[in-house]
Structures are given as C-alpha cells and as structure tokens.
XYZ file of N, CA and C in Angstrom:
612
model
N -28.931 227.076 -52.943
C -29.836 225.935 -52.808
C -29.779 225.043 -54.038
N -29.754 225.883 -55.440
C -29.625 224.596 -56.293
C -28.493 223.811 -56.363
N -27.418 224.598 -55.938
C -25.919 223.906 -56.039
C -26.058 222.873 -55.182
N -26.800 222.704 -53.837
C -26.857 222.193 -53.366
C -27.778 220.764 -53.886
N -28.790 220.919 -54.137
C -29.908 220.417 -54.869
C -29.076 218.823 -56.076
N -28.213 220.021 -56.528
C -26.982 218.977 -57.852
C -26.112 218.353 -57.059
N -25.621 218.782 -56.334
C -24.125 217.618 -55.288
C -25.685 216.715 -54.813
N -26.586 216.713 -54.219
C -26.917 215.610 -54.006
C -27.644 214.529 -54.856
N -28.127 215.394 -55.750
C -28.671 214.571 -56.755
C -27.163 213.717 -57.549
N -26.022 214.719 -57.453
C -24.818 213.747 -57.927
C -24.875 212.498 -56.832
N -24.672 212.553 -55.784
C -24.022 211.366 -54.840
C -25.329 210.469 -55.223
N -27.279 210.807 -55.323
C -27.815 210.052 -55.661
C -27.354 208.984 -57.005
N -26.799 209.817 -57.868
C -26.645 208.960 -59.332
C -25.585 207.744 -58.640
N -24.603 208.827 -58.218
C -23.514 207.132 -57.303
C -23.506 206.340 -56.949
N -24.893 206.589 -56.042
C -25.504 205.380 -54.892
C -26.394 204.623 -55.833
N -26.800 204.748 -57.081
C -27.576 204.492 -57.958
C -26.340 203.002 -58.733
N -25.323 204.459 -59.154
C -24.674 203.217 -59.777
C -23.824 202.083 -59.150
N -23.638 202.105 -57.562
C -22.886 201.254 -56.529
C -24.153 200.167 -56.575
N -25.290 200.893 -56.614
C -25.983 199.536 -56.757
C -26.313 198.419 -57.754
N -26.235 199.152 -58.989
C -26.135 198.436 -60.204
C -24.460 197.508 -60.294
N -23.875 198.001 -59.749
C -22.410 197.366 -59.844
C -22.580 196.077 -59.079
N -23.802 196.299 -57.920
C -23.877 194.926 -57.105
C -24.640 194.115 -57.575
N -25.381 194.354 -58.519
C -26.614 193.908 -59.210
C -25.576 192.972 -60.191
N -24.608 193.462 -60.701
C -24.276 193.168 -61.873
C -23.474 191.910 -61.027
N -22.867 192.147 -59.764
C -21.864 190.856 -59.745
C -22.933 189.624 -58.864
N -23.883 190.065 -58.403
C -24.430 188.683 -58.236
C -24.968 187.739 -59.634
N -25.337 188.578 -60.679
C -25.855 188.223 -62.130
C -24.596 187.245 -62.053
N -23.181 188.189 -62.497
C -22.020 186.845 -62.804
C -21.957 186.095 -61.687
N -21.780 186.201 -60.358
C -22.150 185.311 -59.383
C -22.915 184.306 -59.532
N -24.100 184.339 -59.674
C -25.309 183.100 -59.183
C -26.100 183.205 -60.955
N -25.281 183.110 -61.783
C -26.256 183.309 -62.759
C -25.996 181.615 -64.219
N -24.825 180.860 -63.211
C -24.920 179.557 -63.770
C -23.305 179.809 -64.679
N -22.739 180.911 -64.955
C -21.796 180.983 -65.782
C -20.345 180.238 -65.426
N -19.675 179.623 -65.916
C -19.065 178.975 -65.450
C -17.427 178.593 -66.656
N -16.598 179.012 -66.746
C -15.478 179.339 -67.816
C -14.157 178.629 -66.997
N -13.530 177.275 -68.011
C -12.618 176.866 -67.882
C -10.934 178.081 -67.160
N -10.454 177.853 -66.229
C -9.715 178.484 -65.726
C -7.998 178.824 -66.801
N -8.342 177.860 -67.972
C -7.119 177.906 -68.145
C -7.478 178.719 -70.089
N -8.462 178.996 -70.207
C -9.019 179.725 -71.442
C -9.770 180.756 -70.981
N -9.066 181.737 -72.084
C -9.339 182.812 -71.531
C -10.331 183.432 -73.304
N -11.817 183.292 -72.696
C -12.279 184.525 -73.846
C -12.901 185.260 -73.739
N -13.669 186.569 -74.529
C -14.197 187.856 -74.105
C -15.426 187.655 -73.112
N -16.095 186.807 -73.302
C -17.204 185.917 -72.424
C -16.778 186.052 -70.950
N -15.775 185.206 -70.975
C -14.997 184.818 -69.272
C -14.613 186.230 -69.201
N -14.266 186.865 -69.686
C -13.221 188.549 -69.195
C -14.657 189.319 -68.695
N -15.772 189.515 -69.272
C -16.774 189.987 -69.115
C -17.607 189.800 -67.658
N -17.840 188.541 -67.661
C -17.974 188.047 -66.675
C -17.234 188.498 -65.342
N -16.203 188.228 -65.559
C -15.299 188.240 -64.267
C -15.122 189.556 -64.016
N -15.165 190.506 -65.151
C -15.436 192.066 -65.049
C -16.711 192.460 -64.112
N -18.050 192.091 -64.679
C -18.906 192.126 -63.789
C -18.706 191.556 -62.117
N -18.345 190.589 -61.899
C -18.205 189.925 -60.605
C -17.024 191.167 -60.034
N -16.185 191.406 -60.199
C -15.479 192.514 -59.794
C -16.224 193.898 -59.317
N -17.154 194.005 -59.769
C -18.098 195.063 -59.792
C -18.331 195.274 -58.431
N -19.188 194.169 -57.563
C -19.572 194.007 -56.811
C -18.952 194.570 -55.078
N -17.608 194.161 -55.050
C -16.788 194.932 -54.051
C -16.674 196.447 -54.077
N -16.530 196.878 -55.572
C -16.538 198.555 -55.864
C -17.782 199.341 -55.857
N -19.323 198.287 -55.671
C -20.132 199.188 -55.337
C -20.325 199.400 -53.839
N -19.940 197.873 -53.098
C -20.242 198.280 -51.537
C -19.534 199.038 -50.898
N -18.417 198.998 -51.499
C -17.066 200.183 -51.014
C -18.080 201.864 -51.622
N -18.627 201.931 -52.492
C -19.154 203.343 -52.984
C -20.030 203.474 -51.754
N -21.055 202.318 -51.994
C -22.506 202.791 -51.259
C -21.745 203.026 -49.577
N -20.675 202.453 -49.101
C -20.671 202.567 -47.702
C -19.733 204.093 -47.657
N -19.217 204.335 -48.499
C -18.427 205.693 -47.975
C -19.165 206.709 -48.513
N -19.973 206.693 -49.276
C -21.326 207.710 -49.762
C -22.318 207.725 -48.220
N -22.298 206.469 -47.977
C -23.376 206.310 -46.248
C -22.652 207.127 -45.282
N -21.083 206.775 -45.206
C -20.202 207.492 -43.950
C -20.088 209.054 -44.583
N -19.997 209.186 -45.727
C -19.799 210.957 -45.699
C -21.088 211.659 -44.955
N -22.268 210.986 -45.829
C -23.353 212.178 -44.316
C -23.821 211.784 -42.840
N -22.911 210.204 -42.747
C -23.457 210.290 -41.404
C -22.810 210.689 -40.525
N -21.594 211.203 -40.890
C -20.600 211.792 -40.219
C -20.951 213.234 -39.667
N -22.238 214.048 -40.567
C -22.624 214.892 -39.945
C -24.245 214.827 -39.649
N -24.489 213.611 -38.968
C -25.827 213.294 -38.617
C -25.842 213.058 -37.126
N -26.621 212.815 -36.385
C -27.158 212.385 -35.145
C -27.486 210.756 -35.363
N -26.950 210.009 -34.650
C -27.681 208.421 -34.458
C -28.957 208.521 -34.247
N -30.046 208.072 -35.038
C -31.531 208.200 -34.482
C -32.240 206.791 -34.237
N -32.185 206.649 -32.701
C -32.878 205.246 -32.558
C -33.757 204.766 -33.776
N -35.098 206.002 -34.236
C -36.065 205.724 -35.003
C -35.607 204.877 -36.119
N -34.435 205.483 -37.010
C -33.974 205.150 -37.870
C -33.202 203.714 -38.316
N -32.651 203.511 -36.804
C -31.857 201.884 -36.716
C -33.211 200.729 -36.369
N -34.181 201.182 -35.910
C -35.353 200.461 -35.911
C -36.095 200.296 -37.174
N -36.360 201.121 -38.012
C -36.689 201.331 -39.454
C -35.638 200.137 -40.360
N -34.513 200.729 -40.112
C -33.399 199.726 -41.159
C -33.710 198.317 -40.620
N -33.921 197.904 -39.210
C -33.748 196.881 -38.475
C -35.490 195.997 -38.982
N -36.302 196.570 -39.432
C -37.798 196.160 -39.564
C -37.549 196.217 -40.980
N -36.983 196.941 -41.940
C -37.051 197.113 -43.493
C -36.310 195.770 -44.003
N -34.919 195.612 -43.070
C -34.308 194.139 -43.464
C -35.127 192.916 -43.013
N -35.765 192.859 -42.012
C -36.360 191.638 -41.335
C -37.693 191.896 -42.665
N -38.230 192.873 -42.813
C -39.975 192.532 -43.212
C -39.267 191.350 -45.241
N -37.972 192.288 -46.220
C -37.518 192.093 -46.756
C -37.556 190.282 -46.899
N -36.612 190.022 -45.366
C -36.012 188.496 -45.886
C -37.277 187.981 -45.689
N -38.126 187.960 -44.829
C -39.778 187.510 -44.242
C -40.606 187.279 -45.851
N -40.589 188.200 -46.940
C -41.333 188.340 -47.989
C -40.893 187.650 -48.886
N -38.685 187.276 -48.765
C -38.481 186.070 -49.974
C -38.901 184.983 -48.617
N -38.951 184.851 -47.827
C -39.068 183.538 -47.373
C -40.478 182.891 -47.911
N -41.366 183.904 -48.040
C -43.150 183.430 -48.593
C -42.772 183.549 -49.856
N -41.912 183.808 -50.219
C -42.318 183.560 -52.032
C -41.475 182.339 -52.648
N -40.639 181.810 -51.542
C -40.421 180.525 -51.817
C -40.537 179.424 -51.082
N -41.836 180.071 -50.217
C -42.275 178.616 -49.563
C -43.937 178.505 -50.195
N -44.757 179.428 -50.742
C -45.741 179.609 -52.098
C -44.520 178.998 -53.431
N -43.416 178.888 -53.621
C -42.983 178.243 -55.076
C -42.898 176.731 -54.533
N -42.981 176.292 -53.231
C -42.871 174.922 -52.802
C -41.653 174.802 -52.009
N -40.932 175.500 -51.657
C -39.459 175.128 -51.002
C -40.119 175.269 -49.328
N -39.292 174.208 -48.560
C -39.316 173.472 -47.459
C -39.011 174.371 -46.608
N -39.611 175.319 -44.896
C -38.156 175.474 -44.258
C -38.639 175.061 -43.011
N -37.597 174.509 -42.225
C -37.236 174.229 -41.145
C -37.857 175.519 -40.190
N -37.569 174.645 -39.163
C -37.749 175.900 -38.051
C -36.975 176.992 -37.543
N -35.303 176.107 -37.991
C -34.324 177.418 -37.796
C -34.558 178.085 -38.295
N -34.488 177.696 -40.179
C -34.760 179.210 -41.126
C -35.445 179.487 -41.099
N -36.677 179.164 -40.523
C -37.624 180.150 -40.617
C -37.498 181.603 -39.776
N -36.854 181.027 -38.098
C -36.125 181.756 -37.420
C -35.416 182.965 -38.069
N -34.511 181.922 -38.518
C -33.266 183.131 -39.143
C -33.768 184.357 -40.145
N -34.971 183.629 -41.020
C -35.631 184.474 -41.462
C -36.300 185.942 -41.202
N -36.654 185.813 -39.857
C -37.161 186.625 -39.254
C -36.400 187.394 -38.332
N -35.266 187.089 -38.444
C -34.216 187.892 -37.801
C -33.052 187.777 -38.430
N -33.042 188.176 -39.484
C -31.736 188.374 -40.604
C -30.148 188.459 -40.048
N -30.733 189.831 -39.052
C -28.942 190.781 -38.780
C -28.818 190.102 -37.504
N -29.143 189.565 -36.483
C -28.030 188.611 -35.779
C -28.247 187.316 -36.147
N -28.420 186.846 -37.350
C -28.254 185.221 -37.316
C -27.006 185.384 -38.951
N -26.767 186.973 -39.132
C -25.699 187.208 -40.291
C -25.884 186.323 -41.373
N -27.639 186.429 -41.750
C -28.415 186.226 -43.431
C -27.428 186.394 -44.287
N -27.463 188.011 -44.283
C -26.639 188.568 -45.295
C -25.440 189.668 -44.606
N -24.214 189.138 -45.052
C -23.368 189.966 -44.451
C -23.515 191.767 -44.355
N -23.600 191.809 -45.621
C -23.706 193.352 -45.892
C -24.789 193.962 -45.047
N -25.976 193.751 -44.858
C -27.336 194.206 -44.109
C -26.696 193.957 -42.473
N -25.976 193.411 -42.104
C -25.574 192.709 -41.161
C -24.442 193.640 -40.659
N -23.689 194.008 -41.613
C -22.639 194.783 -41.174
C -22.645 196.203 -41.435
N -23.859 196.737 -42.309
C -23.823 197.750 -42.393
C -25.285 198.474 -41.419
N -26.013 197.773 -40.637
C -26.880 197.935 -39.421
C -25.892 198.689 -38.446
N -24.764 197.232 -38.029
C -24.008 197.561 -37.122
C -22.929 199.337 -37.418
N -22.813 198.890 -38.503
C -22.378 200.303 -38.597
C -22.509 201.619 -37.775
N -24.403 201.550 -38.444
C -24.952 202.525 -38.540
C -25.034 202.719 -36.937
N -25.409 201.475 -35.911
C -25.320 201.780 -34.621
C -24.391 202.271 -34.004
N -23.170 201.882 -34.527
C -22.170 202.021 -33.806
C -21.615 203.846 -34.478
N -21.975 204.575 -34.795
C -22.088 205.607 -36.084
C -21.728 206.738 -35.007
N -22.554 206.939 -34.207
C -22.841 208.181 -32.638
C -21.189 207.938 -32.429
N -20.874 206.756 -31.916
C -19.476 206.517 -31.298
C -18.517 206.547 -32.321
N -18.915 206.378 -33.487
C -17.400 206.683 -34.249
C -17.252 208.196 -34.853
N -18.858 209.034 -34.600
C -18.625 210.535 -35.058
C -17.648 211.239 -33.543
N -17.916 210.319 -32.312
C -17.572 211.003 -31.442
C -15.748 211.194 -31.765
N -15.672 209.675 -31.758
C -14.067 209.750 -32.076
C -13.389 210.115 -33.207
N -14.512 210.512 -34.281
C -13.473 211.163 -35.822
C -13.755 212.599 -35.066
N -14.379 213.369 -34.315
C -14.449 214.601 -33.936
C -13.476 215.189 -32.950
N -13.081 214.080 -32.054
C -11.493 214.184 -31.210
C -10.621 214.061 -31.723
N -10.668 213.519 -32.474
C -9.131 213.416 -33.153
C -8.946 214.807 -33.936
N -7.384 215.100 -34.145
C -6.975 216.244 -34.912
C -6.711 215.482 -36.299
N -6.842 215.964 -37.767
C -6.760 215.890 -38.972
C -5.692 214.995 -38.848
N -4.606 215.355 -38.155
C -3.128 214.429 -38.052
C -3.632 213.038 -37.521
N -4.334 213.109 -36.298
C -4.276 211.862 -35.847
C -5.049 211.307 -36.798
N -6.212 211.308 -37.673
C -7.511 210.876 -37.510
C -6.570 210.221 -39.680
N -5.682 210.909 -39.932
C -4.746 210.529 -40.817
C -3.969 209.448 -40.659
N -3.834 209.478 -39.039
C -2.671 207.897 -38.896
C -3.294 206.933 -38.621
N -5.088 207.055 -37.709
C -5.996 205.644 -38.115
C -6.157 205.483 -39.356
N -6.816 206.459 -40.000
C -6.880 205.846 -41.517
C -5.776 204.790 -42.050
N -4.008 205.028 -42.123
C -3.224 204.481 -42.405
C -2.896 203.331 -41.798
N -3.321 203.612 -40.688
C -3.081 202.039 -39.476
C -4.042 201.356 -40.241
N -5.088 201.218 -40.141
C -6.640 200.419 -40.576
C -6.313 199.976 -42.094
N -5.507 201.512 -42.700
C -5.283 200.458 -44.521
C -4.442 198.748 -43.954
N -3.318 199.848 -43.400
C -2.358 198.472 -43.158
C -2.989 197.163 -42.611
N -3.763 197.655 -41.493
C -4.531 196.457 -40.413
C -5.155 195.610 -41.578
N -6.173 196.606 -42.250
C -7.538 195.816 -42.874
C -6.811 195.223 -44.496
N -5.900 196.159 -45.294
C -5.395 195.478 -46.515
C -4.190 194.724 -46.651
N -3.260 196.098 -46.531
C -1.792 195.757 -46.743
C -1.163 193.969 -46.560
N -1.392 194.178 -44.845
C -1.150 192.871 -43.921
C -1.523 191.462 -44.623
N -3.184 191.894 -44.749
C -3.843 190.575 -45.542
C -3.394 190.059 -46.585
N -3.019 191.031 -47.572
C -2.636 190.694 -49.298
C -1.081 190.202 -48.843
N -0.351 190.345 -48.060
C 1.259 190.451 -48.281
C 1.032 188.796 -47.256
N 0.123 188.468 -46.132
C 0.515 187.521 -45.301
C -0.966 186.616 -45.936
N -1.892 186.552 -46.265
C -2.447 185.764 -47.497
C -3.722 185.404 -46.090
N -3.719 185.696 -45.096
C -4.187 185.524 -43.627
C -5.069 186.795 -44.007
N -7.031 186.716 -43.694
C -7.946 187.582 -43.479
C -7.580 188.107 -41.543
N -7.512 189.094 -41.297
C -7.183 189.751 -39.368
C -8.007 190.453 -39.603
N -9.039 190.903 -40.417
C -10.272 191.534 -39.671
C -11.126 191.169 -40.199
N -12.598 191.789 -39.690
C -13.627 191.514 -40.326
C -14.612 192.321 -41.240
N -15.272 192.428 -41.984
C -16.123 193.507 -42.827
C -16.595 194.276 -42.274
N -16.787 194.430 -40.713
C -17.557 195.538 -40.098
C -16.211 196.314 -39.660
N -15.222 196.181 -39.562
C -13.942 197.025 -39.367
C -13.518 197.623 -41.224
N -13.743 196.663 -41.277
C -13.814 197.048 -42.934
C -14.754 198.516 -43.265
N -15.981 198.450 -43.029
C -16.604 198.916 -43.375
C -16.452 200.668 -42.108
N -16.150 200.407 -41.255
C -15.107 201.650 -40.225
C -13.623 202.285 -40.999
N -13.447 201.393 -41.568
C -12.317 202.333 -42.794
C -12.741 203.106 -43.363
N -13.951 202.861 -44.440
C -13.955 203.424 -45.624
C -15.616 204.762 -44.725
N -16.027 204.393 -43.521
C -16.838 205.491 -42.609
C -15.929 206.527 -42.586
N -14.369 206.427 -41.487
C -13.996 207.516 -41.306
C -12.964 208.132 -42.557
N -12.526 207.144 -43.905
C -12.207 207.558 -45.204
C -13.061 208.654 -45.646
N -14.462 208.525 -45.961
C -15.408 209.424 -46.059
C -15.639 210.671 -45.317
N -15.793 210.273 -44.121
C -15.360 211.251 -42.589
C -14.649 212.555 -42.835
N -13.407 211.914 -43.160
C -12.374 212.637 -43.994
C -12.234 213.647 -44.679
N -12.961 213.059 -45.679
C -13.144 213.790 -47.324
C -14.033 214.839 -47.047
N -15.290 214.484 -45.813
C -16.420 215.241 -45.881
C -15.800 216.977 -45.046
N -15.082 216.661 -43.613
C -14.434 217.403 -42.917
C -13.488 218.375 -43.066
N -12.400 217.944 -44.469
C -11.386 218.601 -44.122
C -10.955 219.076 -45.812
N -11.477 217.863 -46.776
C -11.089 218.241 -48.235
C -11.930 218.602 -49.295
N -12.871 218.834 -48.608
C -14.035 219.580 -49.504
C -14.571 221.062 -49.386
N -13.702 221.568 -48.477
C -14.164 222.865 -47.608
C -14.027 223.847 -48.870
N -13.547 224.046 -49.545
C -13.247 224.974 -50.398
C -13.944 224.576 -51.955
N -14.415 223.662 -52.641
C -15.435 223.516 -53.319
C -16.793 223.286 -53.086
N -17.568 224.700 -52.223
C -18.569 224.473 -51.886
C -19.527 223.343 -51.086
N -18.738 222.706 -50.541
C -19.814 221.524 -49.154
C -18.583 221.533 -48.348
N -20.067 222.256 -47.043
C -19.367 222.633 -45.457
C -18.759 221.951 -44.788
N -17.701 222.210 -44.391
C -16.737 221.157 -43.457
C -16.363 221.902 -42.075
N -15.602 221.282 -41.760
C -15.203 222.069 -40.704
C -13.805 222.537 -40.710
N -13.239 223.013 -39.865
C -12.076 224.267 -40.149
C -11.098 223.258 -39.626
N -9.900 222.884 -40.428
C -8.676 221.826 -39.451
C -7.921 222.802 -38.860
N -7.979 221.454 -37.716
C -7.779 221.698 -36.157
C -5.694 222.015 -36.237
C-alpha cells in the first residue's frame, strides 16, 4: 500500500509540474514580451524556453490522464462534472470581466456558457472529448494484441507527426492528437510496467 501510495503521489508531482510548464508558456505567450527575430539574447532564449514548455506539459498531463483511464470505466457522472466544472469556470471569467467593464455580445455570452462545443478553449475541448470517447478507445486498445496495438501507435506517429513536419501540411487534429499519446500511455500502463511493481496485464 505505501508503494503504492508513492507511484501516485509521483505521477501527482508530474501532473503538478505539466501544469506549471503550461502556466509558464502562456506567461511567455500573453505576457507582452516581444524580441527582435534576428538578435538573439539570454532574455529572448528564456522566453522562448518557457513558451516551449507549454506543448510538453499537455503532452504530460494527457498521457498521465490516458495511463489510468485505460484502466477505468467511462462514468457518465464524471463527463457531466468535467462538462459543468469547464462551463461554471469560463461563466466566472466572463463576470469578472464584465464587473472590470468589458462588453459582451450575445454570442459570447453564449459561447461562454458553453465552452466545449463552441471550442473556447481547445484543450478543455479536446480533452472532454477524449474522455468521452475513452469506453471506445479502452475497448479497442483491449482487442488489439501488443503487436497490433504497436503498429497504431506507429501509424498515428507517422499520420499525426512524421507526415506533418516532412510535408509542412497540419492532416490531423488535436483530438487525434491527443488518441496518440491515450493509447502511448495505454501502452506503457499494459505491457511495460508489469515487472516494476504497477499491474498490467499479461501480453497477449
């Protein structure tokens, strides 16, 4: 039980620091900084270090999410919870900047109140859908044999990276994105951890 107790309190510190990594690249993001492209000094490197951050925590926090939901149950309760925690969220900045004086329309106010299909924020947006779609992708990382479930992984690098970086053309979208690095995790949780203490299952 305590061993157990420490692996999760480890993946907590992770999910801790995936979030500070996102913290850190909206700071260089939206924080006014702004460095000539053709000078380069420790300032600008810093910066652009932080803004880098930001992709390497959502990639943490989502394959830290897919390792245990891979051995979870979809729980309506729960996608209703995430689905009311994001809406009550954007609802509370919308009053704190319409109390600072800012204007909204009737769409945003809309959109406000329904964040994840009017795609507010991508991430809340794509990682909802995830979570719904979660039942159906444990079904299919559980049919597949270690072999196959090895050659989606490799198809999906190619589909979702390889392709993109080499033909300069985006062919998918962040919620397929974010189905990579689910059954990546999937993976790790099932078949390569069995022997340092967290339960997997026996390859097929």
């Amino acid at each position: 039980m305590k061993k157990t107790m420490e692996r999760l309190s480890n993946f907590e510190i992770l999910r801790i620091i995936s979030m500070l990594l996102i913290i850190c690249h909206h700071f260089a993001l939206y924080s006014g900084f702004r460095y000539p492209s053709s000078t380069i000094t420790m300032n600008s490197v810093f910066i652009q270090f932080l803004s880098y951050g930001g992709q390497l925590g959502v990639n943490l926090f989502v394959l830290i999410s897919g390792y245990f939901l891979v051995k979870n149950e979809f729980k309506v309760k729960k996608a209703v919870k995430l689905w009311m925690d994001i809406s009550i969220y954007a609802i509370i900045i919308m009053l704190i900047f319409a109390i600072a004086g800012t204007d909204f329309n009737f769409f945003e106010v809309v959109k406000n109140i329904f964040p994840i299909p009017y795609n507010m924020w991508w991430f809340a947006t794509s990682y909802f859908m995830m979570y719904l779609l979660s039942g159906y992708i444990n079904k299919l990382i559980y049919a597949l044999s270690k072999r196959e479930l090895d050659h989606l992984i490799l198809l999906l690098i190619v589909i979702c990276s390889i392709l993109p970086t080499f033909m300069a053309a985006r062919m998918t979208s962040t919620l397929m994105w974010f189905f990579l690095l689910y059954i990546i995790a999937a993976r790790i949780r099932l078949y390569a951890l069995t022997n340092i203490g967290v339960q997997g299952v026996q390859t097929r």
